[in-house]
XYZ file of C-alpha atoms in Angstrom:
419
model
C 9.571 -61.774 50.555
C 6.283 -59.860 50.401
C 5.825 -56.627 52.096
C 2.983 -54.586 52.462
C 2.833 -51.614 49.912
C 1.649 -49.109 52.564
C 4.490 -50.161 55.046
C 6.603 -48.504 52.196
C 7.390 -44.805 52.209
C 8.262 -44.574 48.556
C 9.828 -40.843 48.980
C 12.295 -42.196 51.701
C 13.437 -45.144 50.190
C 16.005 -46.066 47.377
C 14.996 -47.681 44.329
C 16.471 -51.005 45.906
C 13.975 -51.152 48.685
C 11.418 -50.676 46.031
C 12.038 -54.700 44.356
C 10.301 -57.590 45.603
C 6.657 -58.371 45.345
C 4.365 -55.788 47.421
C 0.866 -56.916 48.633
C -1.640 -53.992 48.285
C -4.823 -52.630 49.236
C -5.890 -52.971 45.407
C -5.708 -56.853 46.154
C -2.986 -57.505 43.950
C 0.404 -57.976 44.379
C 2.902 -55.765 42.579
C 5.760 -57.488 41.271
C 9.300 -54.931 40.814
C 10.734 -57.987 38.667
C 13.039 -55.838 36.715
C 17.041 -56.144 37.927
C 18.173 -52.168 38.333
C 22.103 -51.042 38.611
C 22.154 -46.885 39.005
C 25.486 -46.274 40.434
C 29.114 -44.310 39.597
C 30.832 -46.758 37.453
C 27.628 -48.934 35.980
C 28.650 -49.184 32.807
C 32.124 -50.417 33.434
C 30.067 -52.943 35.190
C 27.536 -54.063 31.958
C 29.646 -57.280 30.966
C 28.409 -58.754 33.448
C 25.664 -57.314 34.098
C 24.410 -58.718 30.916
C 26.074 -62.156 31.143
C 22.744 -62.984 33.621
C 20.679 -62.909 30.581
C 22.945 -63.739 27.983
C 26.397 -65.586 27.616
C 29.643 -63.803 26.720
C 30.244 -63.523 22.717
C 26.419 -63.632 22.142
C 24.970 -60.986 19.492
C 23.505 -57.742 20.951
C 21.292 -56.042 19.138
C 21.257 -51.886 20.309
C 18.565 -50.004 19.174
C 19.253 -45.702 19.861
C 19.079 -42.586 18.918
C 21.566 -40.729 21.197
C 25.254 -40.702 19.437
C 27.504 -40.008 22.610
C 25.504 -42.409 24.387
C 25.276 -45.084 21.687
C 29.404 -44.709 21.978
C 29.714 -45.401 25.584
C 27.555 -48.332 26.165
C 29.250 -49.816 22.780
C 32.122 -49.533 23.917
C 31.951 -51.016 27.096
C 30.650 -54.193 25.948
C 31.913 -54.344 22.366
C 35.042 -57.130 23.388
C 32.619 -59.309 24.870
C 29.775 -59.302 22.868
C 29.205 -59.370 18.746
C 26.971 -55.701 18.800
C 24.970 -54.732 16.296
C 23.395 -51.154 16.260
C 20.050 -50.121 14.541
C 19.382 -46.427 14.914
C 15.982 -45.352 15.083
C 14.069 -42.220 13.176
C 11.145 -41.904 15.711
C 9.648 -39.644 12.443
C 9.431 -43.133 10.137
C 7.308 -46.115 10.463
C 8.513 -48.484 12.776
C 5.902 -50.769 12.803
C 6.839 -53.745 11.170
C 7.474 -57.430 12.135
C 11.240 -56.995 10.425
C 13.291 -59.907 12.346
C 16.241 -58.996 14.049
C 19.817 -60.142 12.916
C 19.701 -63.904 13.029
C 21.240 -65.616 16.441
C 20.165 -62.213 18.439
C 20.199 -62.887 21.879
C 19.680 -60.217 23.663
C 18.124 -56.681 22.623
C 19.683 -53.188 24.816
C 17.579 -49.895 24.154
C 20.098 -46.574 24.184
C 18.497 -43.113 24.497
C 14.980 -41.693 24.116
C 11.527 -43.094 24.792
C 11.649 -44.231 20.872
C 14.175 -45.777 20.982
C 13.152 -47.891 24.234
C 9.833 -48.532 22.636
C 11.240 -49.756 19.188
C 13.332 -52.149 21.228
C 10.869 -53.569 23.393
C 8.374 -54.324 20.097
C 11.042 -56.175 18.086
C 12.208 -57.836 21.235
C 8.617 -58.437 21.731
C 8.366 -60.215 18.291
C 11.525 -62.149 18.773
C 10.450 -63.505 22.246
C 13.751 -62.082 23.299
C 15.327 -59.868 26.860
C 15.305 -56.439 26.920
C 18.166 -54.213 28.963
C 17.672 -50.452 28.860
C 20.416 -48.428 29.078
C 18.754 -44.997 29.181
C 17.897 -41.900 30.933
C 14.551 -43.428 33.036
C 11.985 -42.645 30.980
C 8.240 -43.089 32.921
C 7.387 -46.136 30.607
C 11.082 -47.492 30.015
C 10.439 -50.714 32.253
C 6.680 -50.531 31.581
C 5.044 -53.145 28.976
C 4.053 -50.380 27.160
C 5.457 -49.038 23.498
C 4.475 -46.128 21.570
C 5.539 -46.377 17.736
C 4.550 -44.027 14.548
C 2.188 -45.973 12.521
C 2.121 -43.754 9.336
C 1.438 -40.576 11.458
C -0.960 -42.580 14.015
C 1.378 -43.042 17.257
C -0.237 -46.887 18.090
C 0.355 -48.130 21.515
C 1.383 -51.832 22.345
C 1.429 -54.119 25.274
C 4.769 -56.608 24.815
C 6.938 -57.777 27.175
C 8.738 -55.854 29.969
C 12.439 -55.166 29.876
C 14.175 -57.572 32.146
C 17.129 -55.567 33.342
C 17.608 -51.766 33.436
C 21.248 -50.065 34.173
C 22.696 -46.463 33.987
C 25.893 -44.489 35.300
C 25.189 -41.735 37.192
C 29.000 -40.106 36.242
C 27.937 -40.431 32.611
C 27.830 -36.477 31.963
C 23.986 -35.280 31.599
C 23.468 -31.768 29.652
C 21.155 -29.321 30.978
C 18.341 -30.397 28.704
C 18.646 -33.814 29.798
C 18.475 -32.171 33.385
C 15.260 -30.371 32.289
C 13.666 -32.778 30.705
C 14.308 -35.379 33.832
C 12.744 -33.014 36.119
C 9.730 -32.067 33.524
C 9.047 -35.749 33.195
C 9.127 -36.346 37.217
C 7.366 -33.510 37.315
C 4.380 -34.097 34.820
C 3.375 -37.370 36.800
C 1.307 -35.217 38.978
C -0.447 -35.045 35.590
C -0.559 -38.626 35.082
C -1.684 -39.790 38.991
C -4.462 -37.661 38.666
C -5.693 -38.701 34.734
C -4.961 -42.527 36.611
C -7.570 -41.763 39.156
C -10.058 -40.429 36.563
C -9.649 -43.129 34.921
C -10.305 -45.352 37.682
C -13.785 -43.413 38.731
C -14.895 -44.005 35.005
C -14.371 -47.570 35.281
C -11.632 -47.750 32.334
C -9.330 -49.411 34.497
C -8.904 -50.888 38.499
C -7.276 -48.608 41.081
C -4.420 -48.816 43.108
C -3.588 -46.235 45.723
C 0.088 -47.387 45.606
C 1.060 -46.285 41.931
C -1.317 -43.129 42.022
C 0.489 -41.930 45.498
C 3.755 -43.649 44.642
C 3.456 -41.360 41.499
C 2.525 -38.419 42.486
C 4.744 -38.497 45.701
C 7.776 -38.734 43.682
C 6.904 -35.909 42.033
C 5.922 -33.394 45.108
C 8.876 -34.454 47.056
C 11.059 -33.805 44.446
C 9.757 -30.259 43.299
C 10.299 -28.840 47.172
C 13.255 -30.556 47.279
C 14.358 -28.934 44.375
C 13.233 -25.758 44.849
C 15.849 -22.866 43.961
C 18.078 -25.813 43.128
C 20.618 -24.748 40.718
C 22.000 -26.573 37.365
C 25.553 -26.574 38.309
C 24.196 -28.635 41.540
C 27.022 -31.522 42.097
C 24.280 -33.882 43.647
C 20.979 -32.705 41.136
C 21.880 -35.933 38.185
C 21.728 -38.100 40.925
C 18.337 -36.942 42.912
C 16.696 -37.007 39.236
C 18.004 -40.092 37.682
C 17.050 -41.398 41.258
C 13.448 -40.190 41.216
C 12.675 -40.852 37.776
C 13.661 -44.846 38.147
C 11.511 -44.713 41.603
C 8.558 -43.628 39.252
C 9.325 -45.953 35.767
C 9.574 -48.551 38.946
C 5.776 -48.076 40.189
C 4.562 -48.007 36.744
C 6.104 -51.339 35.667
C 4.211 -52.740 38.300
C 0.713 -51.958 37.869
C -1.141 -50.662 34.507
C -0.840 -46.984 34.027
C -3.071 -44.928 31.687
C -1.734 -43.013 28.837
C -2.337 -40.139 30.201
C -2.777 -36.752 28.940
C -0.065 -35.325 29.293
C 1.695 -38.107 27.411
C -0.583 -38.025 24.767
C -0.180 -34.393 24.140
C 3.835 -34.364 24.267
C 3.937 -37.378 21.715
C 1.273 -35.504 19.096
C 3.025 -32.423 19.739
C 6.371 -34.047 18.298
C 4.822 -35.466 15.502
C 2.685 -32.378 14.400
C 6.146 -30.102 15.286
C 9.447 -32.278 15.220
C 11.606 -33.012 17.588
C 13.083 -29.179 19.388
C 11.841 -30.187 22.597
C 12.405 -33.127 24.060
C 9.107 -35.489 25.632
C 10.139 -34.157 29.414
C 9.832 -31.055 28.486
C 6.963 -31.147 26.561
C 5.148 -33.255 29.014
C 5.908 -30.867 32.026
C 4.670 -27.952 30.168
C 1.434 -30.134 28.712
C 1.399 -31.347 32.881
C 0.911 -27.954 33.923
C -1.354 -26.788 31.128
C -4.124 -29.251 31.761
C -4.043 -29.480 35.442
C -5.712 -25.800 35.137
C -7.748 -26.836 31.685
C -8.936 -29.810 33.513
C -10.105 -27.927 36.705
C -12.123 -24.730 34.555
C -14.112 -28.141 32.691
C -14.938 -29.253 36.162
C -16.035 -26.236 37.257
C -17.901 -25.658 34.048
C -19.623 -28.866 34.316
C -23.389 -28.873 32.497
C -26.201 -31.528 32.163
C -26.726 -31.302 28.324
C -23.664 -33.334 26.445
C -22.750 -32.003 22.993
C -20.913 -34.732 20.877
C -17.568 -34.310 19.564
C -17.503 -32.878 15.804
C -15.642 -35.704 13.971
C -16.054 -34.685 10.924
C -13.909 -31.168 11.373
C -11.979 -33.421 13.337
C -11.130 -35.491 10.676
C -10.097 -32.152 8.164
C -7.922 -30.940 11.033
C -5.900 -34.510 11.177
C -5.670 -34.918 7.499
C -4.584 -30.812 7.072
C -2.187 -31.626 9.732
C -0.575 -35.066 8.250
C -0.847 -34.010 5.049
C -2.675 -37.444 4.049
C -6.851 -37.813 2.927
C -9.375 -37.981 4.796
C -9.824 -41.543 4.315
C -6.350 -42.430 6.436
C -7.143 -39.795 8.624
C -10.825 -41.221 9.596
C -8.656 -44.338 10.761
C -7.338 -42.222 14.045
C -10.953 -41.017 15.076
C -11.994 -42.216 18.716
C -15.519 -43.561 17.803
C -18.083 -41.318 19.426
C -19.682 -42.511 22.816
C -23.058 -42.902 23.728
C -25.604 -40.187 24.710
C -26.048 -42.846 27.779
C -22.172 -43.473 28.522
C -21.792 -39.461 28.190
C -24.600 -39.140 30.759
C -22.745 -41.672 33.073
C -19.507 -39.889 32.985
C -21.326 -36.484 33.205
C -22.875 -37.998 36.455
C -19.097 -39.215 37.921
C -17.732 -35.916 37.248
C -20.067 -33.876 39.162
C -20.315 -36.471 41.957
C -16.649 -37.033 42.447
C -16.071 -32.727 41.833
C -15.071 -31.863 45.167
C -12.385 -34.319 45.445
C -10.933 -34.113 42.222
C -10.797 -30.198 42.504
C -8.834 -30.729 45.155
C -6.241 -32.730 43.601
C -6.356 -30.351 40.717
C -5.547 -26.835 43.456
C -2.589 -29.006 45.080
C -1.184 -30.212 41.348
C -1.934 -26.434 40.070
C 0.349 -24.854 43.301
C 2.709 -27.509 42.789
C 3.686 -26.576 38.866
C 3.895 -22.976 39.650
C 5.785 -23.376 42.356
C 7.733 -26.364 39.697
C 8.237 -23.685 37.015
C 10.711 -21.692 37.933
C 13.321 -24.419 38.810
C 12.272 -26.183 35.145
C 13.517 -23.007 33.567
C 16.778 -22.452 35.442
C 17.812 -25.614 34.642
C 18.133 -24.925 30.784
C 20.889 -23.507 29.545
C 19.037 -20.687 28.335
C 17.279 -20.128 31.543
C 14.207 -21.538 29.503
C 14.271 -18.661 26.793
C 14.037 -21.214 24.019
C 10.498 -22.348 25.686
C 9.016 -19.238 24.565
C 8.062 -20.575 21.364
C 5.537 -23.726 22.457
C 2.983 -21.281 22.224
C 2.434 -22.274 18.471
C -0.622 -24.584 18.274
C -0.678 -25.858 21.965
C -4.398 -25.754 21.703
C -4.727 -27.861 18.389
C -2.446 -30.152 19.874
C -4.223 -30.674 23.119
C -7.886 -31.423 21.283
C -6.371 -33.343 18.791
C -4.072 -35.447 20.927
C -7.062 -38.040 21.772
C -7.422 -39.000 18.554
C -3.244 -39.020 17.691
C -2.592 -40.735 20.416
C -4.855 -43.222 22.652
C -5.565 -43.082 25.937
C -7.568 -42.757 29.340
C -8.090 -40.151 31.615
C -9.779 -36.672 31.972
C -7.949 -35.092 28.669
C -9.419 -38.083 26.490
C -12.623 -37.436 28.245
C -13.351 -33.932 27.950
C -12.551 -35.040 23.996
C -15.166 -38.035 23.838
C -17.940 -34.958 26.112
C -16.938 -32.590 23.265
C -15.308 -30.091 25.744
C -12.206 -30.146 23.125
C -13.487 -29.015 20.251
C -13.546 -25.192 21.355
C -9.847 -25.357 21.179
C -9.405 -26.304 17.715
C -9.998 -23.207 16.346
């Protein structure tokens, strides 16, 4: 059946009403084509959940990084399926075209966002399914991957998991808490770098996904308000709202926005203490005010981007040359294109101020219940301070992307923060 997208109030309904194919007023029709069990008991239930992509007995190849989690889905499906586990060091290249165990029928992607993305890529290669069995990530069910290419995080288009599943009695810590609401969160982040984008021409625009998106998000932070981390019904509303999200952006093509961008580099540059929710919550909130003082500072005269300090800055960083390094640059724009964009920007100011004062009130009023639910009441988030700014005008280069962050970079407006 086809609906109409706007007949759909994604904040009222469950992620089943979401499947089907949705027509839109972007003229294309959104297809949810992605089979999703989130219930008490799933897991019990992924035998046969998985025997609609793959007989009984076949070989299962489980790509994670989460232990406890690794156990459980293991051993729910280890009598009926030969299972083979890879475990994934998001810190090493994983770019390779490595074939998986031979007679692999099916690949399932445990735990983090690397994980996921290392599973869809050698899935990818394989021309084989891909179940993810996984907190909901934004890009889980996307056709999008993120791997470290030799320090460069490279971003691939394969092909989309088939099948997602998750137990909502499967115990979540307070940092996975956190980091689910800092992810939900941050998508006010990525609606509005989505729209940018859109204005600039870098990609076609669908009100669905960019109010499906940031919807999600606003609902769930007044919803949540004062909400406390002992809360018998919070795992649920999260795990809930985070699949309605990784749902709209299966369905239509979602920038790599800022936000994103930023979390990722920050990992890489700073290992792996905080995990991408929270990073991207905290990067979310950052740039919503960094991107509304660069629209209110707008000028006529463009200044190009320094690459060349640029280029010291990555290589200090990486601890590689200069001549690897040069391999990340975004290639400078030009004095036309910047003139273009300059023009859009000023034009389109009033509107996306706008968007930037609600998404501003929204984190603030967002911040407090993102601490509370750590353990440590968010003590431990005291030290992001170090090198927030390097990360945020280096991140375009580390990391590609659309939006307003990787424009202020390709305008110049990011080189002030590199210190």
């Amino acid at each position: 059946m086809v609906y109409d997208a706007d007949m759909i109030n994604l904040c009222s309904v469950g992620y089943k009403e979401i499947a089907g194919k949705h027509s839109c007023d972007c003229g294309a029709v959104h297809d949810f084509d992605v089979s999703c069990l989130l219930e008490k008991g799933a897991f019990k239930q992924l035998p046969a959940f998985l025997s609609a992509l793959t007989p009984l007995l076949s070989k299962v190849v489980v790509f994670y990084d989460d232990d406890a989690l690794c156990n459980e889905v293991c051993g729910a499906i280890k009598r009926d399926y030969r299972v083979v586990a890879i475990r994934v060091d998001a810190d090493k290249r994983n770019v390779d075209k490595e074939q998986l165990p031979e007679d692999t029928k099916l690949v399932l992607a445990v735990g983090s966002a690397a994980a996921i993305s290392n599973a869809k890529y050698k899935a990818h290669l394989c021309d084989l399914p891909v179940v993810v069995a996984a907190l909901p990530d934004f890009t889980a069910l996307s056709p999008l991957c993120v791997l470290n290419d030799g320090g460069q995080m490279l971003s691939y288009v394969v092909n989309k998991p088939k099948a997602y599943i998750f137990d909502t009695e499967y115990p979540l810590s307070c940092a996975d808490k956190a980091q689910l609401y800092g992810q939900i969160a941050a998508r006010l982040t990525s609606a509005f770098d989505y729209y940018v984008s859109a204005l600039l021409g870098e990609t076609g625009f669908c009100p669905f996904v960019m109010g499906g998106l940031s919807d999600i998000a606003a609902k769930t932070i007044l919803e949540l308000d004062g909400a406390s981390k002992q809360s018998l019904w919070l795992s649920e509303t999260l795990l809930t709202a985070a699949l309605k999200q990784a749902l709209v952006a299966s369905a239509a093509p979602v920038t790599r926005s800022g936000e994103i961008q930023c979390a990722i580099s920050y990992a890489r540059l700073n290992g792996n203490e905080f995990l991408q929710g929270e990073l991207q919550f905290v990067f979310g909130a950052v740039l919503a005010s960094l991107y509304k003082k660069h629209l209110i500072r707008r000028h006529t005269f463009v200044s190009p981007p320094d690459n060349n300090y640029r280029l010291e800055q990555i290589a200090s960083f990486f601890g590689t040359n200069e001549y690897r390094a040069v391999k990340m640059l975004e290639p400078q724009i030009s004095a036309k294109q910047a003139g273009l964009i300059e023009y859009k920007l000023r034009e389109y100011a009033p509107d996306l101020k706008e968007k930037l004062r609600r998404n501003v009130g929204l984190y603030k009023l967002a911040f407090r219940t993102f601490k509370r639910l750590h353990l440590d009441d968010g003590y431990a988030l005291s030290g992001l301070g170090a090198d927030l700014s390097l990360c945020i005008a280096l991140s375009p280069d580390i990391v590609k992307g659309n939006g307003m962050l990787t424009t202020l970079k390709r305008l110049g407006d990011l080189d002030g923060y590199i210190g």
